[in-house]
């Protein structure tokens, strides 16, 4: 039965799905804009550190006065999770520590969790998902964001009998972007600092999209949810348009760029919308997601060509893709799936990959790290095998406001031994997640 029908039935019974939103930023606002037109779903409470901003966001997306008055506004996300009038908690703060705390509070209160906060998911997703299962609730990726969309495509491919060679997304990338700081980010987006400020755009957040950090976080989330492998040296970001996905993202022995993954699994990868010399890629996939399939037999390979799929020269590899994603505008799919089907739209099964902090410049003892998109570090995708007791990599999600205790050269990944950190509940949960290998 469709989600729409299930939601309509709940509305007819006078039992709409009741949602609590934590974080009324861009993602949350996009979700709020759709709420008035979704039968069987209502937002009962919104938590934001700036309640006035949250009310303004509701007005900006077109909520009328009656809907706003009928919604509770609070500052504390944990208090929202404890409310009796909330069935599903959406965590959309973007702060990994806050996201983990809110998810734990929601699970303890018996609420489903839709984790928009991919930063938190990559830090502790397997441990949070295990706690949710034990509590009889759903812990889910956020539909509309790339990780959930890619996980859906991978599941579709496997459910139809195909092997997945590669899956991921597109982005704008050049190697020099790893060193970009918030001071010079806007020229890469074709904006002036004044234009960005007028639009309310946060330079550090947008820089995390540019410098490779967000791509690493999202691909780690996909690997942890699907079992796809992770390149040992991190993402390669090959320039590639939609017509060439099956050609570029096939094994090296066939002329592609994919190495062999342990266990014969496929791999996650991100394709660039720019050639290495800065020229635009023809028919790029900057805003979209993809999966590259391998045909299990000659008959299926012949069908690829018969039905117009773009294939490689052998005809055995083909690509499917979605050219766009609409993030918060699609988020209700996760909410309704959790509440009405008891099913996640993707969730971490094991810790297979993380996003580790890498020095953007030479770091000196006493420097303070400033996290994703900042001046000091960027996030690089790394397989779980990179984590050992002796050299435990520092996740980018924990590289916030921590002091460097010894010099680290530019380009080197940081470890916990390089910084001064407290062994608090979040660090402990990350270490717990590291031990969940899916076996």
Coordinates of C-alpha atoms in Angstrom, one line a residue:
X1 CA 0.0 0.0 0.0
X2 CA 1.3 3.5 -0.9
X3 CA 2.5 5.9 1.8
X4 CA -0.1 8.4 0.5
X5 CA -2.9 5.9 1.2
X6 CA -1.6 5.0 4.6
X7 CA -1.3 8.6 5.5
X8 CA -4.8 9.4 4.3
X9 CA -6.2 6.6 6.3
X10 CA -4.4 7.9 9.4
X11 CA -5.9 11.3 8.8
X12 CA -9.4 9.8 8.4
X13 CA -8.9 8.0 11.7
X14 CA -8.0 11.3 13.4
X15 CA -4.5 10.0 14.1
X16 CA -2.1 12.0 11.8
X17 CA 1.6 11.3 12.1
X18 CA 2.9 13.9 14.5
X19 CA 6.4 15.3 13.9
X20 CA 8.9 17.2 16.0
X21 CA 11.6 19.1 14.0
X22 CA 14.9 19.9 15.7
X23 CA 16.6 22.6 13.6
X24 CA 14.8 25.1 11.5
X25 CA 17.6 25.8 9.0
X26 CA 17.4 25.3 5.2
X27 CA 16.8 21.6 5.3
X28 CA 14.1 21.9 8.0
X29 CA 12.5 24.9 6.3
X30 CA 12.2 23.0 3.0
X31 CA 10.4 20.2 4.9
X32 CA 8.1 22.7 6.6
X33 CA 7.1 24.2 3.3
X34 CA 5.6 20.9 2.2
X35 CA 3.8 20.1 5.5
X36 CA 0.5 22.0 4.7
X37 CA -0.1 19.9 1.6
X38 CA 0.7 16.5 3.1
X39 CA -2.5 14.8 4.3
X40 CA -2.0 12.8 7.5
X41 CA 1.1 14.5 8.7
X42 CA 1.5 17.5 11.0
X43 CA 4.3 19.2 12.8
X44 CA 3.4 19.6 16.5
X45 CA 6.7 21.0 17.8
X46 CA 9.8 22.8 16.5
X47 CA 13.0 23.1 18.5
X48 CA 15.6 25.6 17.6
X49 CA 18.2 27.5 19.7
X50 CA 16.7 30.7 18.2
X51 CA 12.9 30.3 18.6
X52 CA 12.3 33.6 16.9
X53 CA 14.2 32.4 13.8
X54 CA 12.1 29.2 13.8
X55 CA 8.9 31.2 13.8
X56 CA 10.3 33.4 11.0
X57 CA 11.1 30.3 9.0
X58 CA 7.5 29.1 9.2
X59 CA 6.3 32.4 7.9
X60 CA 8.9 32.5 5.2
X61 CA 7.7 29.1 3.8
X62 CA 4.1 30.1 3.7
X63 CA 2.6 28.9 7.0
X64 CA -0.5 30.8 8.0
X65 CA -1.0 32.2 11.5
X66 CA -3.3 29.4 12.6
X67 CA -0.8 26.7 11.8
X68 CA 2.0 28.6 13.5
X69 CA -0.1 29.2 16.6
X70 CA -1.0 25.5 16.8
X71 CA 2.7 24.5 16.8
X72 CA 4.8 24.5 20.0
X73 CA 8.3 26.2 19.8
X74 CA 11.0 25.2 22.2
X75 CA 14.8 25.7 22.5
X76 CA 15.7 22.2 23.8
X77 CA 15.7 19.3 21.4
X78 CA 15.7 16.7 24.2
X79 CA 12.6 18.3 25.6
X80 CA 10.9 18.0 22.2
X81 CA 11.8 14.3 22.0
X82 CA 10.1 13.7 25.4
X83 CA 6.8 15.2 24.3
X84 CA 3.7 13.0 24.2
X85 CA 2.5 14.7 21.0
X86 CA 5.5 13.7 18.9
X87 CA 5.8 10.3 17.0
X88 CA 8.8 11.0 14.8
X89 CA 11.8 13.2 15.6
X90 CA 13.7 14.9 12.7
X91 CA 17.2 15.8 13.7
X92 CA 18.3 18.6 11.4
X93 CA 20.8 20.7 13.4
X94 CA 24.0 19.7 11.5
X95 CA 25.9 19.6 14.8
X96 CA 27.2 16.1 15.3
X97 CA 27.3 16.2 19.1
X98 CA 23.9 17.7 19.4
X99 CA 22.5 15.3 16.8
X100 CA 23.7 12.2 18.8
X101 CA 22.3 13.6 22.0
X102 CA 18.9 14.3 20.4
X103 CA 18.8 10.9 18.8
X104 CA 19.5 9.1 22.1
X105 CA 16.8 11.2 23.8
X106 CA 14.3 10.3 21.1
X107 CA 15.1 6.6 21.2
X108 CA 14.9 6.5 25.0
X109 CA 11.5 8.2 24.7
X110 CA 10.3 5.6 22.2
X111 CA 10.2 7.9 19.2
X112 CA 11.3 7.2 15.6
X113 CA 14.3 9.2 14.5
X114 CA 15.0 10.6 11.0
X115 CA 18.6 11.7 11.0
X116 CA 19.2 14.6 8.6
X117 CA 22.4 15.2 10.5
X118 CA 24.7 13.0 8.4
X119 CA 27.7 14.2 10.4
X120 CA 26.2 12.6 13.5
X121 CA 25.3 9.4 11.6
X122 CA 28.8 8.9 10.3
X123 CA 30.2 9.3 13.9
X124 CA 27.8 6.9 15.6
X125 CA 25.1 5.7 13.2
X126 CA 25.6 1.9 13.7
X127 CA 25.4 2.3 17.5
X128 CA 22.3 4.5 17.3
X129 CA 20.6 2.2 14.8
X130 CA 21.3 -0.8 17.2
X131 CA 19.8 1.1 20.1
X132 CA 16.7 2.0 18.0
X133 CA 16.2 -1.6 17.1
X134 CA 16.4 -2.7 20.7
X135 CA 13.8 0.0 21.6
X136 CA 11.5 -1.1 18.8
X137 CA 11.7 2.2 16.9
X138 CA 13.1 3.2 13.5
X139 CA 16.4 5.1 13.0
X140 CA 16.5 6.3 9.4
X141 CA 18.5 8.3 6.9
X142 CA 16.7 11.3 5.5
X143 CA 15.1 10.8 2.1
X144 CA 15.9 13.6 -0.3
X145 CA 19.5 13.8 0.8
X146 CA 22.0 11.9 -1.3
X147 CA 22.8 9.1 1.1
X148 CA 19.2 7.8 1.4
X149 CA 18.6 8.2 -2.4
X150 CA 21.8 6.3 -3.2
X151 CA 20.9 3.6 -0.6
X152 CA 17.5 3.3 -2.3
X153 CA 19.1 2.9 -5.8
X154 CA 21.5 0.2 -4.4
X155 CA 18.7 -1.7 -2.8
X156 CA 16.7 -1.5 -6.1
X157 CA 19.7 -2.8 -8.1
X158 CA 20.3 -5.7 -5.7
X159 CA 16.6 -6.5 -5.4
X160 CA 16.4 -6.9 -9.2
X161 CA 19.4 -9.2 -9.3
X162 CA 22.2 -6.9 -10.4
X163 CA 25.6 -6.5 -8.9
X164 CA 26.5 -2.9 -8.0
X165 CA 29.9 -1.8 -9.4
X166 CA 29.7 1.7 -8.0
X167 CA 27.2 4.2 -6.5
X168 CA 27.4 7.7 -5.4
X169 CA 26.8 11.3 -6.4
X170 CA 28.1 14.2 -8.4
X171 CA 29.7 17.4 -7.2
X172 CA 31.9 20.3 -8.3
X173 CA 35.5 19.3 -7.5
X174 CA 39.1 20.2 -8.2
X175 CA 42.0 19.0 -6.2
X176 CA 42.9 22.5 -5.1
X177 CA 39.5 22.8 -3.3
X178 CA 40.8 20.7 -0.4
X179 CA 42.8 23.8 0.8
X180 CA 40.0 26.4 0.3
X181 CA 39.0 28.3 3.4
X182 CA 35.8 30.3 4.2
X183 CA 37.7 33.5 3.1
X184 CA 37.8 32.5 -0.5
X185 CA 34.9 30.1 -0.9
X186 CA 32.5 32.4 -2.6
X187 CA 34.5 33.0 -5.8
X188 CA 34.2 29.3 -6.5
X189 CA 30.4 29.6 -6.3
X190 CA 30.4 32.6 -8.6
X191 CA 29.3 34.9 -5.8
X192 CA 30.6 38.0 -4.0
X193 CA 30.8 37.9 -0.2
X194 CA 28.1 40.6 -0.2
X195 CA 25.7 38.5 -2.3
X196 CA 26.3 35.5 -0.1
X197 CA 25.7 37.5 3.1
X198 CA 22.5 39.0 1.6
X199 CA 21.2 35.5 1.0
X200 CA 22.1 34.4 4.5
X201 CA 24.6 31.8 3.3
X202 CA 27.1 30.5 5.8
X203 CA 30.6 30.5 4.3
X204 CA 32.0 27.6 6.5
X205 CA 29.0 25.4 5.7
X206 CA 29.2 26.0 1.9
X207 CA 33.0 25.5 2.1
X208 CA 32.4 22.0 3.5
X209 CA 30.5 21.2 0.3
X210 CA 33.4 22.5 -1.8
X211 CA 36.5 21.2 0.1
X212 CA 35.5 17.5 -0.2
X213 CA 34.3 17.1 3.4
X214 CA 30.6 16.7 2.7
X215 CA 31.3 14.2 0.0
X216 CA 33.4 12.1 2.4
X217 CA 30.7 12.2 5.0
X218 CA 28.0 11.2 2.6
X219 CA 29.9 8.4 1.0
X220 CA 30.8 7.0 4.4
X221 CA 27.1 7.0 5.3
X222 CA 26.3 5.2 2.1
X223 CA 29.0 2.6 2.7
X224 CA 27.8 2.0 6.3
X225 CA 24.2 1.5 5.1
X226 CA 24.8 -0.6 2.0
X227 CA 28.0 -2.6 2.5
X228 CA 29.7 -1.0 -0.5
X229 CA 33.5 -0.8 -0.3
X230 CA 35.6 2.3 0.1
X231 CA 38.7 3.2 -1.8
X232 CA 41.8 2.9 0.4
X233 CA 43.1 6.3 -0.7
X234 CA 39.8 8.1 -0.4
X235 CA 37.6 9.4 -3.1
X236 CA 39.1 10.0 -6.6
X237 CA 36.4 12.4 -7.9
X238 CA 36.9 11.4 -11.5
X239 CA 35.5 13.9 -14.0
X240 CA 32.5 12.2 -15.6
X241 CA 29.2 13.0 -17.2
X242 CA 26.0 10.8 -17.1
X243 CA 26.8 9.2 -20.5
X244 CA 30.2 7.9 -19.3
X245 CA 29.3 6.6 -15.8
X246 CA 29.4 3.0 -16.9
X247 CA 32.7 3.5 -18.8
X248 CA 34.6 5.4 -16.0
X249 CA 33.2 3.5 -13.0
X250 CA 34.0 -0.1 -14.0
X251 CA 37.0 -2.2 -13.0
X252 CA 40.5 -1.1 -13.9
X253 CA 41.2 -4.3 -15.8
X254 CA 38.4 -3.3 -18.2
X255 CA 39.8 0.2 -18.6
X256 CA 37.8 1.9 -15.8
X257 CA 38.9 3.5 -12.6
X258 CA 37.6 1.1 -10.0
X259 CA 40.0 -0.9 -7.9
X260 CA 39.2 -4.3 -6.4
X261 CA 37.1 -4.1 -3.2
X262 CA 37.5 -6.7 -0.5
X263 CA 34.9 -9.5 -0.8
X264 CA 34.1 -8.4 -4.4
X265 CA 31.8 -5.6 -3.3
X266 CA 31.2 -2.5 -5.4
X267 CA 32.5 0.8 -4.2
X268 CA 31.2 4.3 -3.4
X269 CA 32.6 7.2 -5.5
X270 CA 31.9 10.8 -6.3
X271 CA 32.1 12.2 -9.9
X272 CA 33.2 15.7 -10.6
X273 CA 31.3 18.2 -12.8
X274 CA 34.7 19.8 -13.8
X275 CA 37.6 18.5 -15.8
X276 CA 40.9 18.8 -14.0
X277 CA 41.7 21.9 -16.1
X278 CA 38.5 23.5 -14.9
X279 CA 36.4 23.0 -18.0
X280 CA 32.8 21.9 -17.4
X281 CA 32.1 18.2 -17.9
X282 CA 29.5 17.5 -20.7
X283 CA 26.1 16.5 -19.2
X284 CA 27.5 16.5 -15.7
X285 CA 25.7 15.1 -12.6
X286 CA 26.5 17.8 -10.2
X287 CA 23.1 17.7 -8.4
X288 CA 22.3 14.0 -8.9
X289 CA 23.0 10.5 -7.7
X290 CA 23.8 7.3 -9.6
X291 CA 24.3 3.5 -9.5
X292 CA 26.4 1.5 -12.0
X293 CA 25.1 -2.0 -12.6
X294 CA 26.8 -5.2 -13.8
X295 CA 24.7 -7.5 -15.8
X296 CA 24.5 -11.1 -14.4
X297 CA 24.2 -12.7 -17.8
X298 CA 24.3 -12.0 -21.5
X299 CA 20.5 -11.8 -21.8
X300 CA 20.4 -8.9 -19.2
X301 CA 23.3 -7.2 -20.9
X302 CA 21.4 -7.3 -24.2
X303 CA 18.4 -5.8 -22.5
X304 CA 20.5 -2.8 -21.3
X305 CA 21.0 -1.8 -24.9
X306 CA 17.5 -2.6 -26.0
X307 CA 16.0 -0.3 -23.4
X308 CA 18.4 2.6 -23.8
X309 CA 20.6 2.4 -20.7
X310 CA 24.0 4.1 -21.2
X311 CA 26.6 1.2 -21.1
X312 CA 30.3 0.8 -21.4
X313 CA 31.8 -0.7 -24.5
X314 CA 31.4 -4.3 -23.3
X315 CA 27.7 -3.7 -22.8
X316 CA 27.8 -5.4 -19.4
X317 CA 28.0 -2.3 -17.2
X318 CA 25.1 0.2 -17.3
X319 CA 24.2 3.3 -15.3
X320 CA 21.0 4.5 -13.8
X321 CA 20.9 8.0 -12.3
X322 CA 18.7 10.7 -10.9
X323 CA 19.8 14.1 -12.1
X324 CA 18.5 16.1 -9.1
X325 CA 17.7 15.7 -5.4
X326 CA 15.4 18.0 -3.5
X327 CA 16.6 17.4 0.1
X328 CA 14.0 18.7 2.6
X329 CA 11.2 18.8 0.0
X330 CA 11.4 15.0 -0.1
X331 CA 11.9 14.4 3.7
X332 CA 8.3 13.4 4.4
X333 CA 9.0 10.1 2.7
X334 CA 11.3 9.1 5.6
X335 CA 8.9 10.4 8.2
X336 CA 5.9 8.5 6.8
X337 CA 7.9 5.3 6.1
X338 CA 9.1 5.2 9.7
X339 CA 5.7 5.9 11.3
X340 CA 3.5 4.0 8.9
X341 CA 5.6 1.1 7.6
X342 CA 8.1 0.8 10.5
X343 CA 10.8 1.0 7.9
X344 CA 13.9 3.2 7.4
X345 CA 14.8 4.8 4.2
X346 CA 18.4 3.6 4.7
X347 CA 20.2 3.1 7.9
X348 CA 23.8 2.3 9.1
X349 CA 24.3 -1.4 9.5
X350 CA 27.9 -1.4 10.4
X351 CA 31.0 0.8 10.6
X352 CA 32.7 0.3 7.3
X353 CA 34.0 3.9 6.7
X354 CA 34.4 7.3 8.3
X355 CA 35.4 10.8 7.4
X356 CA 38.8 11.6 8.9
X357 CA 40.2 15.0 9.6
X358 CA 43.2 16.0 7.4
X359 CA 45.3 19.1 7.9
X360 CA 44.6 21.9 5.4
X361 CA 47.9 23.6 6.4
X362 CA 50.8 22.9 8.7
X363 CA 49.2 22.7 12.2
X364 CA 51.2 23.8 15.3
X365 CA 50.9 22.7 18.9
X366 CA 48.2 24.9 20.5
X367 CA 46.2 25.4 17.3
X368 CA 42.4 25.0 17.7
X369 CA 40.6 22.9 15.1
X370 CA 37.5 24.4 13.6
X371 CA 35.8 21.4 12.0
X372 CA 34.0 20.9 8.6
X373 CA 34.6 23.6 6.0
X374 CA 36.9 25.7 8.2
X375 CA 40.5 26.9 8.1
X376 CA 42.3 24.0 9.7
X377 CA 41.0 20.6 8.4
X378 CA 39.0 18.9 5.7
X379 CA 37.3 15.5 5.8
X380 CA 38.7 12.5 3.7
X381 CA 36.8 9.3 3.3
X382 CA 38.7 6.3 4.9
X383 CA 37.8 2.6 5.3
X384 CA 37.2 1.2 8.7
X385 CA 40.5 -0.7 8.4
X386 CA 42.3 2.7 8.9
X387 CA 41.2 2.6 12.5
X388 CA 43.4 0.7 14.9
X389 CA 43.9 1.0 18.6
X390 CA 47.3 2.5 18.1
X391 CA 46.4 5.1 15.5
X392 CA 42.7 5.8 15.8
X393 CA 41.9 8.5 13.2
X394 CA 40.2 11.7 14.4
X395 CA 36.8 11.9 12.7
X396 CA 36.0 15.3 11.2
X397 CA 32.8 15.3 13.4
X398 CA 35.0 15.5 16.5
X399 CA 37.5 18.0 15.0
X400 CA 35.6 21.0 16.5
X401 CA 37.1 23.3 19.1
X402 CA 39.9 20.8 20.1
X403 CA 43.5 21.7 20.7
X404 CA 46.4 20.3 18.7
X405 CA 49.0 18.9 21.0
X406 CA 51.8 18.2 18.5
X407 CA 52.7 19.5 15.1
X408 CA 50.9 18.0 12.1
X409 CA 52.0 18.7 8.5
X410 CA 49.6 19.8 5.8
X411 CA 48.0 16.8 4.1
X412 CA 48.4 14.4 7.0
X413 CA 45.4 12.8 8.7
X414 CA 45.0 13.5 12.3
X415 CA 44.6 10.9 15.1
X416 CA 43.2 11.1 18.6
X417 CA 46.8 11.3 19.8
X418 CA 47.3 14.6 17.9
X419 CA 44.6 16.5 19.8
X420 CA 43.4 17.0 23.4
X421 CA 40.0 15.4 23.7
X422 CA 37.8 14.2 26.6
X423 CA 36.6 10.7 26.7
X424 CA 33.0 11.8 26.9
X425 CA 29.7 10.0 25.9
X426 CA 30.0 11.0 22.3
X427 CA 33.6 9.7 21.9
X428 CA 32.5 6.5 23.7
X429 CA 29.6 6.0 21.3
X430 CA 31.9 6.5 18.4
X431 CA 34.2 3.9 19.7
X432 CA 31.2 1.6 20.2
X433 CA 30.2 2.2 16.6
X434 CA 33.6 1.3 15.3
X435 CA 33.2 -2.2 16.7
X436 CA 30.0 -2.9 14.8
X437 CA 31.3 -4.6 11.6
X438 CA 28.1 -6.2 10.4
X439 CA 29.1 -9.8 11.1

